[in-house]
């Protein structure tokens, strides 16, 4: 492609809306443009990268035995009512009506649709296993669309669904997908971890997330360097040593604590350690007050709470002052476990039952109570683990200390079981002629999010540094002075020669200053660079790589193809 003709609207300045590198660089490099919040167009350079990522995903999915098809983005309400997700999916679902007021959604995912597709056509165990996938645009009206392609409201996903006769075969399908994902993310050159995930609204019990490690990631991972345990912060089991507790239960005492509301203020006042406070977190679940008591030095894990309550995350919110007043008869900041209104639900993290002589809110404005003990002074629904993991917690697998890191969830795999086949009545006849529901798995990869993840891992202060196999073009030939005939002739000759070998080549023949062209080529991150300048009459050009721009060498133009071949060989790639 000749850049004089190319639609590549690069920006000189950093766009103010962009908070992370991938978002900033995709906009600056003229690869994407925003239409409205969370909705983007993929411009020519950006779309080439999207297609390359898709192609790697496609090749490995095909190799795994999955078959590609393409379903509609529009799905009728009835399908989702059958699974119970029309309401449960919550406000993330884009809903719409046709001219006859029939209701539809724009698919946020396709479990129901795939199950429905095969249910009338796959009748016998002999037709199983089956694994189908598509690469398609998904719609989710995210609460906080942000970070460019990282969290869009319209985005491209690869989604696959497996159908098996029983649990054991489904686990095989799951492991097969896991292997395919390993091959995909390895080929994409991502540094990633596979971590246990929460299954949430998806159903099923086992899931894993593929996390591209990056400080810009919205996901937090707890992992152990001593064994292979790794889990998302939502999922990670929390084990830690509770500081030594006194054996004696002291007598309960009401203490006047005017205006002391935060744990830090209380620590100053009582002169005891944070861990001896019991923190009350008050939620509103469909109008009902729920008080959760956890150790004062820990944070509550909302996902674990939702799983315990059996609700989706959009059904829970922090209680407002009015609800707090109703159930505690006190202002916010003085909630505790003793003397709550009858209709409030009291939930207690199991660690609280092992701690002694706690300070709790008094359920009376300006009062706390000290020396409170579980069992003697209050009781509630005890849940083993409602806490958010943090660095230094004990690994549930090997007992060593865990670390925390940030990551971008680029893919995940779910063992769904029979949730969808049962609710949609999708059954086959087994070997004994008995009807059985399909045992299913589902497997997603965020294609456009993966593009952003690659940039997060491969960039510097000047721009993107594309790996060779996802770069929009392999090679860029820059002409220093386009008015110079020798330079233009040699550049055109090289350009034609490289294209004819099958390489993807850009020719920067724009009538711009050399500095502008150099900046742009750094910004758009083309891996192999050739500069045609003053030594064109001798057929000498400059050769360099985006990964090490300072290593420039002068070479005869006839040796360029060989140098490029070596680069591909080093990367284990063909062109
Ligand atoms: P998240 O926790 O980030 O919201 P999710 O668990 O909702 O992700 P899935 O429903 O499993 O995601 O979707 C499969 C994949 O699609 C994810 O692993 C992710 O890579 C991608 N994805 C999900 N939501 C978005 C989004 N809003 N924008 C871009 N990609 C997304
Ligand atoms: Mg989501």
XYZ file of C-alpha atoms and ligand atoms in Angstrom:
607
model
C 0.000 0.000 0.000
C 1.266 3.446 -0.917
C 0.839 5.739 2.024
C 0.159 8.764 -0.181
C -3.175 7.085 -0.945
C -3.866 5.569 2.442
C -6.585 6.500 4.927
C -4.521 6.634 8.114
C -5.538 9.674 10.156
C -2.732 9.755 12.739
C -2.855 12.318 15.530
C 0.104 14.399 16.697
C -1.261 14.951 20.186
C -2.428 12.453 22.761
C -6.240 12.358 22.772
C -7.484 13.554 26.160
C -10.138 10.841 26.471
C -7.540 8.042 26.516
C -6.317 6.846 29.908
C -4.305 3.763 28.937
C -1.611 3.148 26.322
C -3.563 0.881 23.980
C -6.473 3.317 23.780
C -4.176 6.295 23.224
C -2.034 4.527 20.619
C -4.951 3.007 18.686
C -6.452 6.491 18.346
C -3.150 8.227 17.612
C -2.088 5.635 15.047
C -5.363 6.164 13.172
C -6.471 2.595 13.805
C -9.816 3.198 15.478
C -12.292 6.036 15.875
C -15.025 6.463 18.452
C -18.642 6.915 17.372
C -20.281 7.035 20.809
C -19.160 5.740 24.193
C -17.935 2.138 23.852
C -18.608 1.966 20.109
C -15.702 2.147 17.659
C -14.960 1.915 13.954
C -11.923 -0.092 12.930
C -10.027 1.949 10.335
C -7.909 0.259 7.636
C -4.727 -0.248 9.694
C -6.639 -1.321 12.790
C -8.941 -3.636 10.898
C -5.973 -5.479 9.384
C -4.784 -6.252 12.935
C -8.271 -7.376 13.990
C -8.375 -9.757 11.011
C -4.934 -11.151 11.819
C -5.919 -11.901 15.392
C -9.145 -13.476 14.105
C -7.181 -15.609 11.678
C -4.866 -17.021 14.347
C -7.890 -17.794 16.514
C -9.669 -19.362 13.532
C -6.717 -21.582 12.588
C -6.340 -22.966 16.095
C -10.095 -23.439 16.577
C -10.241 -25.338 13.273
C -7.239 -27.413 14.301
C -9.007 -28.322 17.565
C -11.910 -29.790 15.588
C -14.361 -26.960 16.185
C -16.409 -25.837 13.158
C -17.018 -22.213 12.229
C -20.459 -20.842 11.462
C -22.085 -17.442 11.797
C -25.255 -16.731 13.743
C -27.383 -13.614 13.851
C -26.729 -10.871 16.385
C -30.508 -10.471 16.795
C -32.109 -12.965 19.153
C -35.784 -13.302 20.146
C -36.842 -12.771 23.764
C -38.428 -16.243 24.009
C -35.024 -17.975 23.875
C -33.787 -15.947 26.815
C -37.001 -16.330 28.769
C -36.615 -20.089 28.519
C -33.207 -19.968 30.209
C -34.304 -17.336 32.715
C -31.704 -14.844 31.498
C -34.048 -12.304 29.864
C -34.382 -10.740 33.324
C -31.270 -12.135 34.976
C -28.774 -10.782 32.474
C -29.695 -7.321 33.687
C -29.229 -3.891 32.138
C -26.162 -4.997 30.153
C -28.508 -6.524 27.584
C -29.491 -4.293 24.639
C -33.192 -4.882 24.115
C -35.228 -3.804 21.101
C -38.640 -4.243 19.511
C -39.687 -4.848 15.924
C -42.548 -3.011 14.181
C -45.045 -5.462 15.664
C -43.717 -4.927 19.188
C -42.085 -8.325 19.303
C -39.091 -8.170 21.647
C -35.496 -9.047 20.801
C -32.002 -8.489 22.104
C -28.684 -7.883 20.425
C -26.735 -10.943 21.526
C -24.351 -10.356 24.434
C -23.421 -14.075 24.146
C -25.019 -17.075 22.405
C -25.528 -20.053 24.757
C -29.308 -20.097 24.255
C -29.147 -19.612 20.509
C -26.610 -22.407 19.894
C -28.501 -24.812 22.162
C -31.686 -24.013 20.308
C -29.981 -24.412 16.934
C -28.889 -27.971 17.464
C -31.762 -29.181 19.594
C -33.997 -30.288 16.743
C -31.238 -31.675 14.593
C -28.820 -33.552 16.829
C -30.860 -36.505 18.034
C -28.425 -39.283 18.794
C -25.288 -39.868 20.852
C -23.743 -41.003 17.550
C -23.704 -37.374 16.377
C -21.685 -36.256 19.406
C -19.316 -34.709 20.370
C -19.964 -31.455 18.568
C -18.101 -28.161 18.885
C -19.189 -25.038 16.985
C -17.803 -21.527 16.976
C -18.269 -18.127 15.425
C -16.397 -14.851 15.260
C -19.051 -12.225 15.614
C -19.998 -8.814 16.945
C -21.428 -8.792 20.470
C -23.443 -6.121 22.245
C -23.333 -5.314 25.938
C -24.553 -2.062 27.383
C -21.687 -1.994 29.864
C -22.051 0.147 32.989
C -18.600 1.635 32.462
C -17.476 1.311 28.843
C -13.892 2.545 28.834
C -10.304 2.134 27.751
C -11.088 1.961 24.025
C -11.283 -1.609 22.761
C -10.782 -2.994 26.256
C -14.381 -2.611 27.393
C -16.670 -1.693 24.538
C -20.433 -1.826 24.184
C -19.991 -3.322 20.728
C -17.025 -5.676 20.340
C -15.880 -8.719 18.409
C -15.828 -12.059 20.189
C -15.000 -15.598 19.228
C -17.509 -17.796 21.007
C -17.589 -21.582 20.914
C -19.983 -24.139 22.377
C -19.399 -27.839 22.961
C -22.052 -30.547 23.232
C -21.248 -33.912 24.800
C -22.964 -37.056 26.050
C -21.736 -36.849 29.643
C -19.631 -34.932 32.131
C -16.445 -36.862 31.426
C -16.586 -36.149 27.704
C -17.408 -32.505 28.371
C -14.271 -32.244 30.522
C -12.292 -33.634 27.571
C -13.803 -30.978 25.303
C -12.918 -28.358 27.923
C -9.305 -29.501 28.069
C -9.153 -29.547 24.288
C -10.271 -25.893 24.243
C -7.754 -25.055 26.963
C -4.997 -26.471 24.722
C -6.288 -24.480 21.744
C -6.275 -21.296 23.862
C -2.709 -22.001 24.961
C -1.695 -22.269 21.315
C -3.612 -19.096 20.404
C -2.184 -16.861 23.126
C 1.309 -18.276 22.625
C 1.123 -17.522 18.907
C -0.157 -14.045 19.772
C 3.031 -13.562 21.855
C 1.079 -12.634 24.964
C 2.484 -13.119 28.442
C -0.515 -14.669 30.143
C -1.705 -16.716 33.086
C -4.568 -19.195 33.234
C -6.521 -18.573 36.412
C -9.612 -20.005 38.075
C -12.605 -17.815 37.427
C -15.972 -17.213 38.986
C -18.807 -18.732 36.973
C -21.344 -16.106 38.074
C -24.419 -15.686 35.899
C -23.084 -18.088 33.283
C -23.992 -21.209 35.276
C -21.774 -24.236 35.850
C -19.085 -24.687 38.467
C -15.685 -24.700 36.784
C -14.227 -21.918 34.681
C -10.830 -20.548 33.811
C -9.809 -17.139 32.565
C -6.881 -16.397 30.305
C -5.286 -13.217 31.616
C -2.788 -11.172 29.602
C -0.611 -9.703 32.326
C -0.619 -5.897 32.315
C -0.794 -3.038 34.777
C -3.565 -1.587 32.613
C -5.759 -4.640 33.192
C -9.059 -4.343 35.021
C -8.668 -7.852 36.423
C -6.756 -8.739 39.578
C -5.129 -12.123 39.915
C -3.926 -13.866 43.056
C -1.227 -16.378 42.239
C 1.327 -18.546 43.948
C 4.941 -18.732 42.819
C 5.494 -21.970 44.740
C 2.774 -23.979 42.993
C 0.421 -23.398 40.051
C -2.512 -21.939 41.990
C -3.928 -18.802 40.370
C -7.388 -17.295 40.585
C -9.168 -14.029 39.918
C -9.710 -11.812 42.936
C -13.423 -12.591 42.632
C -12.773 -16.309 42.937
C -9.628 -16.668 45.083
C -10.213 -18.422 48.344
C -9.043 -16.321 51.290
C -6.955 -17.968 53.997
C -4.853 -15.946 56.410
C -3.605 -16.247 59.926
C -5.802 -14.456 62.421
C -3.696 -12.650 64.997
C -3.589 -14.266 68.399
C -6.859 -13.814 70.310
C -7.348 -13.635 74.045
C -9.033 -16.658 75.563
C -11.110 -14.626 77.964
C -14.420 -13.076 76.873
C -14.594 -9.625 78.514
C -17.844 -7.926 79.423
C -19.622 -6.001 76.748
C -19.464 -2.215 77.051
C -21.211 0.628 75.226
C -18.819 3.457 74.325
C -19.702 7.033 73.301
C -17.942 7.665 69.958
C -19.377 10.915 68.553
C -18.577 11.459 64.864
C -16.147 8.540 64.740
C -17.214 6.648 61.653
C -14.226 5.335 59.764
C -12.104 2.421 60.906
C -9.029 4.681 61.017
C -10.737 7.181 63.302
C -11.849 4.332 65.554
C -8.390 2.751 65.648
C -7.028 6.119 66.906
C -9.753 6.375 69.514
C -9.770 2.816 70.910
C -6.004 2.315 70.523
C -6.458 -1.270 69.403
C -5.522 -2.985 66.178
C -7.726 -2.735 63.059
C -8.140 -6.492 63.046
C -10.092 -6.307 66.305
C -12.876 -4.322 64.732
C -15.829 -5.917 63.021
C -16.832 -3.935 59.960
C -20.485 -3.872 58.929
C -21.260 -3.490 55.227
C -24.901 -2.776 54.451
C -26.511 -3.749 51.146
C -29.844 -3.235 49.509
C -31.018 -6.380 47.747
C -34.333 -5.692 46.029
C -35.258 -3.239 48.791
C -34.295 -5.529 51.660
C -31.419 -4.686 54.036
C -28.540 -7.106 54.342
C -25.815 -6.507 56.929
C -22.534 -8.322 56.384
C -20.000 -8.481 59.215
C -16.348 -8.968 58.309
C -12.999 -8.381 60.061
C -12.161 -4.667 60.226
C -8.869 -4.990 58.365
C -10.330 -6.852 55.369
C -12.490 -6.027 52.345
C -15.718 -7.735 51.346
C -15.859 -9.728 48.098
C -19.171 -8.820 46.461
C -19.004 -11.723 44.018
C -18.787 -14.243 46.847
C -21.700 -12.513 48.559
C -23.821 -12.602 45.374
C -23.010 -16.295 44.899
C -24.041 -17.012 48.484
C -27.279 -15.057 48.036
C -27.891 -16.650 44.621
C -28.327 -13.295 42.877
C -26.765 -11.468 39.924
C -24.493 -8.479 40.567
C -27.025 -6.010 39.176
C -29.490 -6.985 41.922
C -27.303 -5.683 44.743
C -26.310 -2.146 45.696
C -24.980 -0.303 48.729
C -27.821 0.624 51.103
C -28.721 4.307 51.250
C -28.961 6.277 54.507
C -32.716 5.756 54.699
C -32.526 1.966 54.541
C -29.678 1.992 57.074
C -31.756 4.130 59.436
C -34.710 1.753 58.996
C -32.829 -1.367 59.943
C -30.383 0.019 62.547
C -32.241 3.034 63.976
C -28.902 4.807 63.626
C -27.059 6.939 61.109
C -24.578 5.488 58.668
C -21.264 4.572 60.312
C -22.718 3.017 63.469
C -24.067 -0.264 62.084
C -23.327 -3.437 64.023
C -24.665 -6.952 64.501
C -26.607 -6.446 67.736
C -30.246 -5.327 67.735
C -30.961 -5.069 64.025
C -34.546 -4.813 62.760
C -36.297 -8.187 62.361
C -36.477 -8.051 58.592
C -32.755 -7.321 58.131
C -30.595 -10.291 57.240
C -27.336 -10.682 59.173
C -24.504 -12.487 57.403
C -21.179 -13.144 59.095
C -17.809 -14.127 57.651
C -16.593 -17.237 59.481
C -13.472 -15.489 60.771
C -15.635 -13.288 62.986
C -16.685 -16.386 64.967
C -13.044 -17.046 65.857
C -12.213 -13.528 66.998
C -12.626 -12.293 70.542
C -13.682 -9.028 72.168
C -14.518 -7.131 69.016
C -15.478 -3.496 68.624
C -18.714 -3.196 66.629
C -21.124 -0.427 65.658
C -23.795 0.118 68.339
C -26.854 0.507 66.059
C -27.306 3.799 67.905
C -25.974 7.044 66.501
C -22.631 8.018 68.110
C -22.147 4.685 69.903
C -19.966 1.637 69.457
C -19.854 -1.474 71.619
C -16.622 -3.103 72.700
C -15.865 -6.658 73.857
C -18.485 -8.205 71.621
C -18.222 -11.958 71.009
C -19.931 -14.139 68.435
C -22.263 -16.698 69.995
C -22.544 -14.922 73.324
C -23.693 -11.527 72.001
C -25.097 -12.200 68.522
C -25.629 -14.858 65.902
C -26.123 -14.742 62.144
C -25.780 -16.767 58.955
C -22.128 -17.805 59.012
C -20.489 -18.048 55.601
C -17.060 -19.600 55.337
C -15.440 -17.012 53.092
C -16.758 -13.630 51.973
C -13.445 -11.800 51.783
C -11.401 -10.259 49.020
C -7.956 -11.755 48.622
C -4.835 -9.635 49.097
C -1.094 -9.989 48.731
C 0.433 -12.226 51.388
C -2.671 -14.382 51.925
C -2.001 -18.094 52.188
C -2.163 -20.223 49.036
C -5.073 -22.666 49.379
C -3.113 -25.284 47.463
C 0.370 -25.289 49.000
C 0.240 -22.990 52.027
C 2.867 -20.501 50.846
C 2.267 -16.758 50.537
C 0.471 -15.486 47.438
C 1.227 -12.540 45.150
C -1.155 -10.228 43.310
C -0.907 -8.933 39.741
C -3.100 -7.127 37.226
C -4.311 -8.726 34.017
C -6.603 -8.313 31.026
C -9.130 -11.112 30.629
C -8.680 -12.016 26.957
C -10.505 -15.328 27.049
C -12.382 -17.700 29.247
C -13.704 -21.231 29.263
C -16.746 -22.536 31.170
C -17.980 -25.982 32.067
C -21.683 -25.242 31.738
C -23.138 -28.676 32.393
C -26.834 -28.971 31.549
C -28.151 -25.532 32.548
C -29.040 -24.524 28.991
C -29.875 -27.934 27.543
C -32.317 -28.596 30.364
C -34.009 -25.229 30.315
C -34.294 -25.267 26.518
C -35.187 -28.974 26.458
C -32.301 -29.928 24.188
C -31.911 -33.685 24.432
C -30.454 -36.636 22.570
C -31.007 -40.388 22.778
C -28.202 -42.234 24.548
C -26.973 -45.779 23.786
C -29.893 -47.254 25.723
C -32.403 -45.151 23.817
C -32.949 -42.876 26.830
C -33.359 -39.113 26.519
C -30.484 -37.109 28.037
C -29.712 -33.397 28.078
C -26.533 -32.344 26.258
C -23.629 -31.629 28.583
C -22.209 -28.302 27.439
C -19.231 -26.005 27.651
C -18.777 -22.455 26.342
C -15.569 -20.710 25.364
C -14.988 -17.010 24.606
C -12.122 -14.899 23.307
C -12.388 -11.144 23.090
C -10.851 -10.475 19.672
C -10.837 -6.690 19.891
C -9.825 -6.743 23.564
C -6.921 -8.987 22.571
C -5.747 -6.345 20.082
C -5.641 -3.863 22.978
C -3.843 -6.414 25.195
C -1.110 -6.930 22.584
C -0.505 -3.173 22.473
C -0.383 -2.961 26.276
C 2.425 -5.533 26.249
C 4.165 -4.248 23.112
C 4.742 -0.501 23.013
C 7.203 2.190 24.032
C 7.036 5.972 24.383
C 7.044 6.399 20.591
C 4.314 3.975 19.662
C 3.248 0.395 19.101
C 5.762 -2.426 18.573
C 3.715 -5.058 16.730
C 4.868 -8.664 16.797
C 5.453 -9.767 13.208
C 2.337 -11.936 12.955
C -0.192 -9.333 14.093
C 1.390 -6.232 12.540
C -0.880 -4.524 9.991
C 2.034 -4.686 7.522
C 5.355 -6.522 7.809
C 7.606 -3.938 6.188
C 7.650 -0.168 5.659
C 9.806 1.443 2.987
C 10.351 5.117 3.773
C 11.537 7.492 1.083
C 13.447 10.436 2.542
C 12.972 12.761 -0.432
C 10.141 11.844 -2.758
C 11.215 14.529 -5.244
C 14.503 12.704 -5.820
C 14.161 10.373 -8.768
C 16.859 7.904 -7.699
C 15.265 7.509 -4.299
C 11.752 7.054 -5.674
C 12.900 4.588 -8.336
C 14.810 2.421 -5.906
C 12.002 2.523 -3.334
C 9.376 1.563 -5.911
C 11.582 -1.241 -7.182
C 12.086 -2.615 -3.668
C 8.412 -2.212 -2.874
C 7.361 -4.234 -5.937
C 9.980 -6.880 -5.272
C 8.954 -7.377 -1.651
C 5.247 -7.527 -2.516
C 5.918 -10.132 -5.158
C 7.519 -12.404 -2.542
C 4.266 -12.290 -0.567
C 5.255 -9.710 2.043
C 2.815 -7.036 3.215
C 4.520 -3.734 2.509
C 3.871 -0.035 3.062
C 5.619 2.542 0.901
C 5.848 5.925 2.589
C 5.834 8.075 -0.526
C 4.084 10.996 1.139
C 5.388 14.444 0.471
C 6.252 15.026 4.138
C 9.383 15.829 6.106
C 11.506 12.783 6.979
C 10.924 13.454 10.694
C 7.160 13.190 10.270
C 7.534 9.902 8.423
C 9.896 8.464 11.032
C 7.531 9.417 13.847
C 4.593 7.853 12.062
C 6.395 4.616 11.376
C 7.344 4.338 15.055
C 3.774 5.162 16.042
C 2.086 2.581 13.825
C 4.717 0.052 14.840
C 5.639 -1.726 11.589
C 8.271 -4.362 12.560
C 10.748 -4.104 9.633
C 11.871 -0.731 8.294
C 13.800 0.229 5.185
C 14.883 3.805 4.584
C 15.761 4.921 1.081
C 17.867 8.103 1.130
C 21.011 9.725 -0.217
C 22.774 6.466 -1.096
C 20.017 5.380 -3.468
C 22.251 5.809 -6.558
C 24.543 3.121 -5.086
C 21.507 0.954 -4.273
C 22.327 1.241 -0.572
C 19.484 1.547 1.939
C 19.153 1.578 5.697
C 17.621 -1.411 7.478
C 16.272 -1.463 11.052
C 13.716 -3.120 13.283
C 11.007 -1.461 15.366
C 12.192 -3.482 18.379
C 15.678 -1.899 18.239
C 15.424 1.310 16.209
C 18.923 2.440 17.173
C 20.514 -0.601 15.456
C 20.498 0.765 11.920
C 22.631 -0.762 9.252
C 23.399 0.220 5.699
C 22.904 -2.662 3.301
C 22.775 -3.250 -0.423
C 19.141 -3.362 -1.522
C 19.693 -6.801 -3.045
C 20.284 -8.346 0.394
C 17.023 -7.049 1.914
C 14.925 -10.123 1.137
C 17.476 -12.339 2.845
C 17.480 -10.163 5.962
C 13.694 -10.247 6.110
C 13.679 -14.010 5.643
C 15.945 -14.311 8.666
C 13.571 -12.188 10.736
C 10.663 -14.461 9.853
C 12.716 -17.547 10.557
C 13.681 -16.165 13.979
C 10.002 -15.631 14.766
C 9.127 -19.113 13.493
C 6.868 -17.653 10.828
C 6.312 -17.841 7.077
C 4.891 -15.228 4.765
P -15.509 -9.003 32.003
O -15.372 -9.676 33.343
O -14.265 -8.316 31.549
O -16.734 -8.149 31.910
P -16.927 -11.232 30.982
O -16.675 -12.263 32.016
O -18.192 -10.481 31.017
O -15.706 -10.194 30.968
P -17.395 -13.159 28.876
O -18.855 -13.038 28.972
O -16.798 -14.407 29.348
O -16.697 -11.885 29.547
O -16.935 -12.878 27.370
C -15.871 -13.575 26.721
C -14.725 -12.645 26.376
O -15.180 -11.501 25.666
C -14.005 -12.080 27.571
O -13.027 -12.979 28.036
C -13.390 -10.808 27.024
O -12.154 -11.085 26.403
C -14.386 -10.372 25.974
N -15.235 -9.270 26.466
C -16.215 -9.333 27.386
N -16.791 -8.145 27.565
C -16.153 -7.288 26.716
C -16.287 -5.899 26.421
N -17.216 -5.169 27.013
N -15.467 -5.354 25.477
C -14.533 -6.098 24.859
N -14.358 -7.408 25.093
C -15.148 -8.006 26.010
Mg -18.698 -8.591 31.655
